Short mmCIF file of C-alpha atoms in Angstrom, two decimals:
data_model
loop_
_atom_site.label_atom_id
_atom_site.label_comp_id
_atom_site.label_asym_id
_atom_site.label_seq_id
_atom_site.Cartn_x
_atom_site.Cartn_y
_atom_site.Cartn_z
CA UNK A 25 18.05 -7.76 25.31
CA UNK A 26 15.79 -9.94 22.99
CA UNK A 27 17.53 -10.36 19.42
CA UNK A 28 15.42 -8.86 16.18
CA UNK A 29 14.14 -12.15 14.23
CA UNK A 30 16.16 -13.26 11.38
CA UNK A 31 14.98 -11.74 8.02
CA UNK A 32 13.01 -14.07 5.87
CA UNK A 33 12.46 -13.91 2.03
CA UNK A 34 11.18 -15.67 -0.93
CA UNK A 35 9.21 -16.00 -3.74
CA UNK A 36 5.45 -17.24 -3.53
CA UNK A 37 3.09 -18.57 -6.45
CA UNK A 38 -0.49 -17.59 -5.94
CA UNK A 39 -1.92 -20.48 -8.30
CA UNK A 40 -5.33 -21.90 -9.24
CA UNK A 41 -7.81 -22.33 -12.03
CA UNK A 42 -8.83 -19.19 -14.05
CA UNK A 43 -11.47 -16.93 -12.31
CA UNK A 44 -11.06 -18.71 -8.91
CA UNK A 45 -10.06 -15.64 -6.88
CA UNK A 46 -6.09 -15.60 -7.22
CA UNK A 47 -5.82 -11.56 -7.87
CA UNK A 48 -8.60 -10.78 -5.39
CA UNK A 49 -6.43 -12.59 -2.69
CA UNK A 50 -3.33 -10.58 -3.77
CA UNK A 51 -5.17 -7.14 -3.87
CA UNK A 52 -6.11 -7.75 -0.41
CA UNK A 53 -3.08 -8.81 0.64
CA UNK A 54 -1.13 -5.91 -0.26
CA UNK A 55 -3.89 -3.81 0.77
CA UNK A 56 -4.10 -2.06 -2.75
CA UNK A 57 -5.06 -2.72 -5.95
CA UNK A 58 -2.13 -4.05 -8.80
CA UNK A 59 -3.62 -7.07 -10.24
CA UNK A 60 -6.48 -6.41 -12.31
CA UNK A 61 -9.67 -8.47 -11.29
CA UNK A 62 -13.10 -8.95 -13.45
CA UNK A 63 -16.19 -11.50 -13.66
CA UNK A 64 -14.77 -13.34 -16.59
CA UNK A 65 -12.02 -16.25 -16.65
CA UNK A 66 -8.65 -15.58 -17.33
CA UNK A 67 -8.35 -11.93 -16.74
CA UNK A 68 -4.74 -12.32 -15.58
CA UNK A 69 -2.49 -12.79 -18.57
CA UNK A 70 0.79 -12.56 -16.94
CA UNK A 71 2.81 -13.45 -13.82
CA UNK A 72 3.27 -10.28 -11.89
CA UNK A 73 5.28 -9.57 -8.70
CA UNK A 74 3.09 -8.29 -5.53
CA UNK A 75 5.98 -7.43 -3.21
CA UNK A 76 4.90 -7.79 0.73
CA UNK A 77 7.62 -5.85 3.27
CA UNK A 78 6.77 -5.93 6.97
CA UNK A 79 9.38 -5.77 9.88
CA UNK A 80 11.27 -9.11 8.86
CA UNK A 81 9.30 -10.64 6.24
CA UNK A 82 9.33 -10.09 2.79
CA UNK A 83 7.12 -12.33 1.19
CA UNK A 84 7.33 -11.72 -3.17
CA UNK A 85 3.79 -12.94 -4.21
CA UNK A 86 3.38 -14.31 -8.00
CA UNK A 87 0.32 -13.89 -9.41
CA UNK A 88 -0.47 -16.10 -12.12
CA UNK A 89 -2.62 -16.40 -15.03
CA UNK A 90 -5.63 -19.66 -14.24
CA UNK A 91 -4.28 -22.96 -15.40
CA UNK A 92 -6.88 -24.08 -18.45
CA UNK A 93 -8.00 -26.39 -20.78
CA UNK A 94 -9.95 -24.70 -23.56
CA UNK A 95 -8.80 -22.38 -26.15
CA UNK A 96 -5.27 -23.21 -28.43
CA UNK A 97 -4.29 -20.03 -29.75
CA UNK A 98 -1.08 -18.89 -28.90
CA UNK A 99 -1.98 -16.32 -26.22
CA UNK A 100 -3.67 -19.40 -24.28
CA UNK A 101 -0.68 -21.65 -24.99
CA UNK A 102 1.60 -18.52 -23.25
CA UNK A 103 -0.96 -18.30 -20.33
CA UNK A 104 -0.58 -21.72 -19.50
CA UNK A 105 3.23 -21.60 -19.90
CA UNK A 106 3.48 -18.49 -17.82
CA UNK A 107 1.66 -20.04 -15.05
CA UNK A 108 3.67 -23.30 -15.01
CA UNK A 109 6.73 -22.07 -14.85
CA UNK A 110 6.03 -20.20 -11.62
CA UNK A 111 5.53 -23.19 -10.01
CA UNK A 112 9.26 -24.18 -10.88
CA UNK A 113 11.23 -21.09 -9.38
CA UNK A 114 8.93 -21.01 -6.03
CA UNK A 115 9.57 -21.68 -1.99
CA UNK A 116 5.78 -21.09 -1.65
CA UNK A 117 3.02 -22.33 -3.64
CA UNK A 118 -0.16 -21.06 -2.39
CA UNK A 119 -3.11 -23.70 -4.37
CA UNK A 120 -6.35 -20.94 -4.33
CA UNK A 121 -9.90 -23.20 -4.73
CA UNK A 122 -13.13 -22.91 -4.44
CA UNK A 123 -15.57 -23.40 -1.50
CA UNK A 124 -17.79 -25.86 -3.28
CA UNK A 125 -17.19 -26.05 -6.88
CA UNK A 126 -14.57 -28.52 -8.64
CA UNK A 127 -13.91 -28.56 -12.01
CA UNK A 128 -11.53 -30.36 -14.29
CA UNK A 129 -9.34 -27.53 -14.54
CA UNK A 130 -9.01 -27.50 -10.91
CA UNK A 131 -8.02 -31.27 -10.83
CA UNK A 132 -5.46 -30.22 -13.51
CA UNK A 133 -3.63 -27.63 -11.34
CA UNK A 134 -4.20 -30.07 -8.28
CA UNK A 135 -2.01 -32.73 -10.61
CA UNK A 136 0.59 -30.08 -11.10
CA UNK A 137 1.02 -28.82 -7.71
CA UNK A 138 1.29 -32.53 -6.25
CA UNK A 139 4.79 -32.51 -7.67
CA UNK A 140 5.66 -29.86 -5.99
CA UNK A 141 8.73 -30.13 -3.72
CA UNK A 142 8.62 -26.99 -1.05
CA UNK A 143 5.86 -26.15 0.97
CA UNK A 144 2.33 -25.99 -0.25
CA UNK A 145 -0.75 -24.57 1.34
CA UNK A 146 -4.15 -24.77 0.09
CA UNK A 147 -6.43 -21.43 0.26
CA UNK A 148 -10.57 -22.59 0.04
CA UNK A 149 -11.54 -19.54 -1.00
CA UNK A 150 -15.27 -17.87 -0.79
CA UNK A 151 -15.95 -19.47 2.28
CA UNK A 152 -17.76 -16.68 3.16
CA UNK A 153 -20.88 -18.01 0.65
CA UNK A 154 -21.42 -20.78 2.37
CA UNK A 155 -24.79 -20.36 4.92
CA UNK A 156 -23.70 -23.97 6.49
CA UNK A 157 -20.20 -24.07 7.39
CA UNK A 158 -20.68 -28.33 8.22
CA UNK A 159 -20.52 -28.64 4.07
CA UNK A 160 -17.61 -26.98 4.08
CA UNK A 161 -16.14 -30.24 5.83
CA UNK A 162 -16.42 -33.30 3.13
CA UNK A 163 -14.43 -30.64 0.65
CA UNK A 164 -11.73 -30.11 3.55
CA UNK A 165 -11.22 -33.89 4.76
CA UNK A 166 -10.97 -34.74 0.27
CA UNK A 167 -8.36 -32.24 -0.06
CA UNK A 168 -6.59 -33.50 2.72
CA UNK A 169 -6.41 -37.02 1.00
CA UNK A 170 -5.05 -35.04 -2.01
CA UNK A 171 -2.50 -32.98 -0.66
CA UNK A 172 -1.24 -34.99 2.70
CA UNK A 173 1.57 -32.34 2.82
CA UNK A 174 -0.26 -29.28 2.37
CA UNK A 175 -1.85 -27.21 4.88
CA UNK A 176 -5.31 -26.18 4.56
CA UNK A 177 -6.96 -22.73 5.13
CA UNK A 178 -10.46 -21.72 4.38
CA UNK A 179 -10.56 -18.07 3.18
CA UNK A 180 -12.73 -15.29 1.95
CA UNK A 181 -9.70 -12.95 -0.38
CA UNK A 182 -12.96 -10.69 -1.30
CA UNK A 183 -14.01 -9.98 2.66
CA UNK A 184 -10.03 -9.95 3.87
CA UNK A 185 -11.05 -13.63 6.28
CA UNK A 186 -8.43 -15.37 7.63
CA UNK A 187 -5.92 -13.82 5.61
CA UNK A 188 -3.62 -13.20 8.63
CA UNK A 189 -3.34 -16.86 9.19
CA UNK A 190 -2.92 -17.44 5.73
CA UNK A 191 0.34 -15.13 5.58
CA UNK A 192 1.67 -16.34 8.92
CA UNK A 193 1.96 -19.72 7.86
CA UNK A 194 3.65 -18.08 4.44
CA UNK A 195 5.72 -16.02 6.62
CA UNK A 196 6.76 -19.48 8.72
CA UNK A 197 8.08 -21.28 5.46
CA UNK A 198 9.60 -18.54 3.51
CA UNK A 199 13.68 -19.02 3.76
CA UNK A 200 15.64 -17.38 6.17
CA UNK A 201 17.71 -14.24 3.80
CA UNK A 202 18.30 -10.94 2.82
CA UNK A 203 15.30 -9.21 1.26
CA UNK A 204 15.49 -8.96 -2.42
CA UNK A 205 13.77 -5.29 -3.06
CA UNK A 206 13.32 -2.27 -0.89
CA UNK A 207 10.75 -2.37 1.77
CA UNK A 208 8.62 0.47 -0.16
CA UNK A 209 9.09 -1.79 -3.54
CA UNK A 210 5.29 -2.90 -4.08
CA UNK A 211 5.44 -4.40 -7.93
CA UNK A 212 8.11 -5.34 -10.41
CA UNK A 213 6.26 -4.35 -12.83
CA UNK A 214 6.14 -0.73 -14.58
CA UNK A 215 3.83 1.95 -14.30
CA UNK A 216 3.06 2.30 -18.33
CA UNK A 217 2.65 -2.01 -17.53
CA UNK A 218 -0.06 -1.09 -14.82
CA UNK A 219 -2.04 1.70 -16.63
CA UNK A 220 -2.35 -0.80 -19.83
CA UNK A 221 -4.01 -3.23 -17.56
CA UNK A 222 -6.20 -0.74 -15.95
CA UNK A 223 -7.78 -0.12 -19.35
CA UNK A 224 -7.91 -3.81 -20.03
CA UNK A 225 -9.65 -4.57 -16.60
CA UNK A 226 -12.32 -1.82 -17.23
CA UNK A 227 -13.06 -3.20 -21.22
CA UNK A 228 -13.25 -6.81 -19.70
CA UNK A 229 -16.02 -5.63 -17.13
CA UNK A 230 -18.10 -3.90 -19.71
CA UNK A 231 -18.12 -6.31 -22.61
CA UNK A 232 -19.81 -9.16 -23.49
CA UNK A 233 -18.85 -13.11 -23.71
CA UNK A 234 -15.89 -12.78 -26.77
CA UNK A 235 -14.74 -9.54 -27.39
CA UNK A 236 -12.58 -9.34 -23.94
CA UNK A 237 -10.20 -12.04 -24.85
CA UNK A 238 -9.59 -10.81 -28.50
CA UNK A 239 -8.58 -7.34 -26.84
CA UNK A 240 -5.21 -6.23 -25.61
CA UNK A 241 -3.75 -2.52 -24.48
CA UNK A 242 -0.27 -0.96 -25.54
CA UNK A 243 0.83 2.17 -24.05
CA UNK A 244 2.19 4.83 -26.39
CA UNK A 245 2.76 7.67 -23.89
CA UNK A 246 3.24 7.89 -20.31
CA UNK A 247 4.49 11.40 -19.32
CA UNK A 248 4.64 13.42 -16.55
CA UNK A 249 4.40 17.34 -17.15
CA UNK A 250 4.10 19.74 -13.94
CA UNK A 251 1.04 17.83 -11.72
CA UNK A 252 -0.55 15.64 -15.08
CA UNK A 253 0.89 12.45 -16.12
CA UNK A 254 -0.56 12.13 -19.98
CA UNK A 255 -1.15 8.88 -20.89
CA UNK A 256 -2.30 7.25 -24.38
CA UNK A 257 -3.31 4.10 -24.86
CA UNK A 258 -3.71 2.01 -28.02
CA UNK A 259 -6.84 -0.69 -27.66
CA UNK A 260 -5.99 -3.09 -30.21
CA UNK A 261 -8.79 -5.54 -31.37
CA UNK A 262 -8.83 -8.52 -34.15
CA UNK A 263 -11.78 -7.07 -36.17
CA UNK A 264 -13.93 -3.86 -37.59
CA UNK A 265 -16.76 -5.55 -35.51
CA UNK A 266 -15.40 -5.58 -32.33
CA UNK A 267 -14.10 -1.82 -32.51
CA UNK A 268 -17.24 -0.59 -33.33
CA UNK A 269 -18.49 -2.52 -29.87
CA UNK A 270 -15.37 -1.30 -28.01
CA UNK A 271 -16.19 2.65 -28.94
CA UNK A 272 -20.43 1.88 -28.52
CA UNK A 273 -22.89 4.46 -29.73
CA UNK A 274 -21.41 8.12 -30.24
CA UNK A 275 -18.22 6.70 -28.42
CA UNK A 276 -20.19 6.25 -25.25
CA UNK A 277 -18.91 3.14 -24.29
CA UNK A 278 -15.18 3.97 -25.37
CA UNK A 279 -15.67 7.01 -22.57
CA UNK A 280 -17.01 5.35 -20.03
CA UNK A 281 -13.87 2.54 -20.18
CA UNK A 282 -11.66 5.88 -20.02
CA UNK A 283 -13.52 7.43 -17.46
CA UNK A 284 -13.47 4.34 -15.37
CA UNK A 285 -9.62 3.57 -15.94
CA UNK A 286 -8.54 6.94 -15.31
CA UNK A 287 -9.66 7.48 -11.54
CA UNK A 288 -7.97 3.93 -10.80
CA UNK A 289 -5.03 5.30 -11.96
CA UNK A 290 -4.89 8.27 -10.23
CA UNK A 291 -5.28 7.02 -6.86
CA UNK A 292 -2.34 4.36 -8.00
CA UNK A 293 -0.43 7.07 -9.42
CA UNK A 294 -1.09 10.01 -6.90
CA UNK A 295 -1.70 12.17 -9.79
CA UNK A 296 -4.06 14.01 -11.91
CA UNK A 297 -4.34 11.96 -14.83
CA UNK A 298 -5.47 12.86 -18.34
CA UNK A 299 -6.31 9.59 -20.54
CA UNK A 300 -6.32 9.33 -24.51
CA UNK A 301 -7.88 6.17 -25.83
CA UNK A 302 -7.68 5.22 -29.59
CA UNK A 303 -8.84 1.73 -30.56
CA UNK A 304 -7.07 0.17 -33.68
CA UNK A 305 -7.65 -3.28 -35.76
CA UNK A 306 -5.03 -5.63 -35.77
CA UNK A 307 -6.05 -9.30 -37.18
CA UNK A 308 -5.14 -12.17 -35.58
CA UNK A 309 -2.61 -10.80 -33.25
CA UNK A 310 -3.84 -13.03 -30.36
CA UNK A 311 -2.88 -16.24 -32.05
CA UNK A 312 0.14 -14.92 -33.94
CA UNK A 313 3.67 -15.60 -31.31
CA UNK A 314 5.48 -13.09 -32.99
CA UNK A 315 2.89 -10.23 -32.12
CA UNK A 316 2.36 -11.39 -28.95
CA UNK A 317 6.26 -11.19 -28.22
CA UNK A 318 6.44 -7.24 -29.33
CA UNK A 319 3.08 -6.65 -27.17
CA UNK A 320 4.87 -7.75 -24.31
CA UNK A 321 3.70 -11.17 -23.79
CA UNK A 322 7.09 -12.80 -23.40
#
């Protein structure tokens, strides 16, 4: 009689520059959608727990917001913190990059993920985009000079490629241990947590260049009554201007983000769903630590 394998566990950073593919890759992995994914650099704002149960393995992804250079205001300066201080706490770190392009924030992450200790594997992502796969080569054999110790996979998160191999070798180098949450446990995160980033996702895919990053959701009621979960949500922006661009002409645009947001979260929450949306000013919350820390970013 063969014996069951031992149970593995741990904690894996899904790291990279902003915009790079990092939530994409999660998404698929879990085979749902938690992380919130758009066009525009630095969607993600905060670490969040993507929890991976199957037979043996329980691999605890951490999805982080992109490593990056521009931009000092004190939401920026807690992005970057956040995503640092996964790398600390990790037995994974999974380096996400992409097929072709290198930029300076990438050779910033690349300088903070050479320090790492435990393993590290590096995900080429978008391979998929590339007609010959020879040029993929030269960007391979340079990252290998990098990152002796890491092993390389190319991947396409958006088309599910090679992700298999990508979580066996996770699987391989996670520590042998009791699982931390129960098997059915996809998120640490809380529902009300979800549904404000839902709206967020769906304001940073409509709007232009500026307006998404001065933008953030609170939840003011989540509550379930018979087969309806009611929820409000509270857009706040930093000025008259960008409300008036967030609710569009006769609220049109205000609807559609609502309309949008609301059958995500029903197939998330296996529930009708009925959606309020308000959108309120409030200056300079973005670069103000003290408002950031009672809108959650702490």
């Amino acid at each position: 009689m063969s014996e069951s394998p031992a149970e593995r566990c741990g904690y894996v950073a899904i790291v990279g520059r902003p915009n790079v593919g990092k939530s994409t890759l999660l998404n698929h992995m879990l085979g749902q959608k938690l992380a919130i994914t758009s066009r525009k650099p630095q969607t993600t704002r905060h670490n969040m727990l993507g929890i991976k149960t199957e037979g043996a393995v329980q691999a605890i992804y951490v999805d982080t917001p992109g490593l990056h250079k521009q931009g000092e205001t004190a939401l920026n300066r807690y992005m970057n913190r956040t995503a640092a201080a996964a790398l600390k706490d990790v037995d994974v770190v999974v380096f996400v990059v992409d097929r072709a392009r290198w930029t300076d924030e990438d050779q910033m992450v690349l300088e903070r993920v050479r320090f790492v200790s435990g393993p590290l594997i590096v995900a080429v992502n978008k391979t998929d985009r590339l007609d010959d796969k020879a040029e993929l080569l030269p960007h391979l054999e340079w990252l290998a000079q990098q990152l002796p110790n890491a092993e390389i996979v190319p991947i396409s998160a958006q088309h599910g490629r090679n992700l298999d191999l990508l979580e066996r070798l996770v699987a391989e180098r996670l520590p042998e241990g009791e699982h931390f949450f129960p098997e059915d446990q996809i998120t640490d995160r809380s529902s009300r947590f979800l549904a404000a980033e839902l709206v967020r996702e769906k304001i940073m895919r409509q709007l232009g260049a500026e307006v998404p990053y001065q933008v953030t959701v609170e939840i003011e009621e989540f509550k379930q009554e018979g087969h309806v979960l009611h929820i409000h949500a509270l857009i706040l922006v930093e000025r008259d201007g960008q409300k008036k661009i967030i609710i569009g002409d006769k609220g049109e645009r205000l609807k559609r983000i609502g309309q949008e947001a609301r059958k995500d979260m029903e197939v998330l929450f296996d529930s009708k769903v009925m959606l309020n949306l308000w959108v309120k000013v409030k200056g300079g919350w973005s670069d103000d630590e003290r408002a950031l820390h009672s809108l959650g970013y702490d």
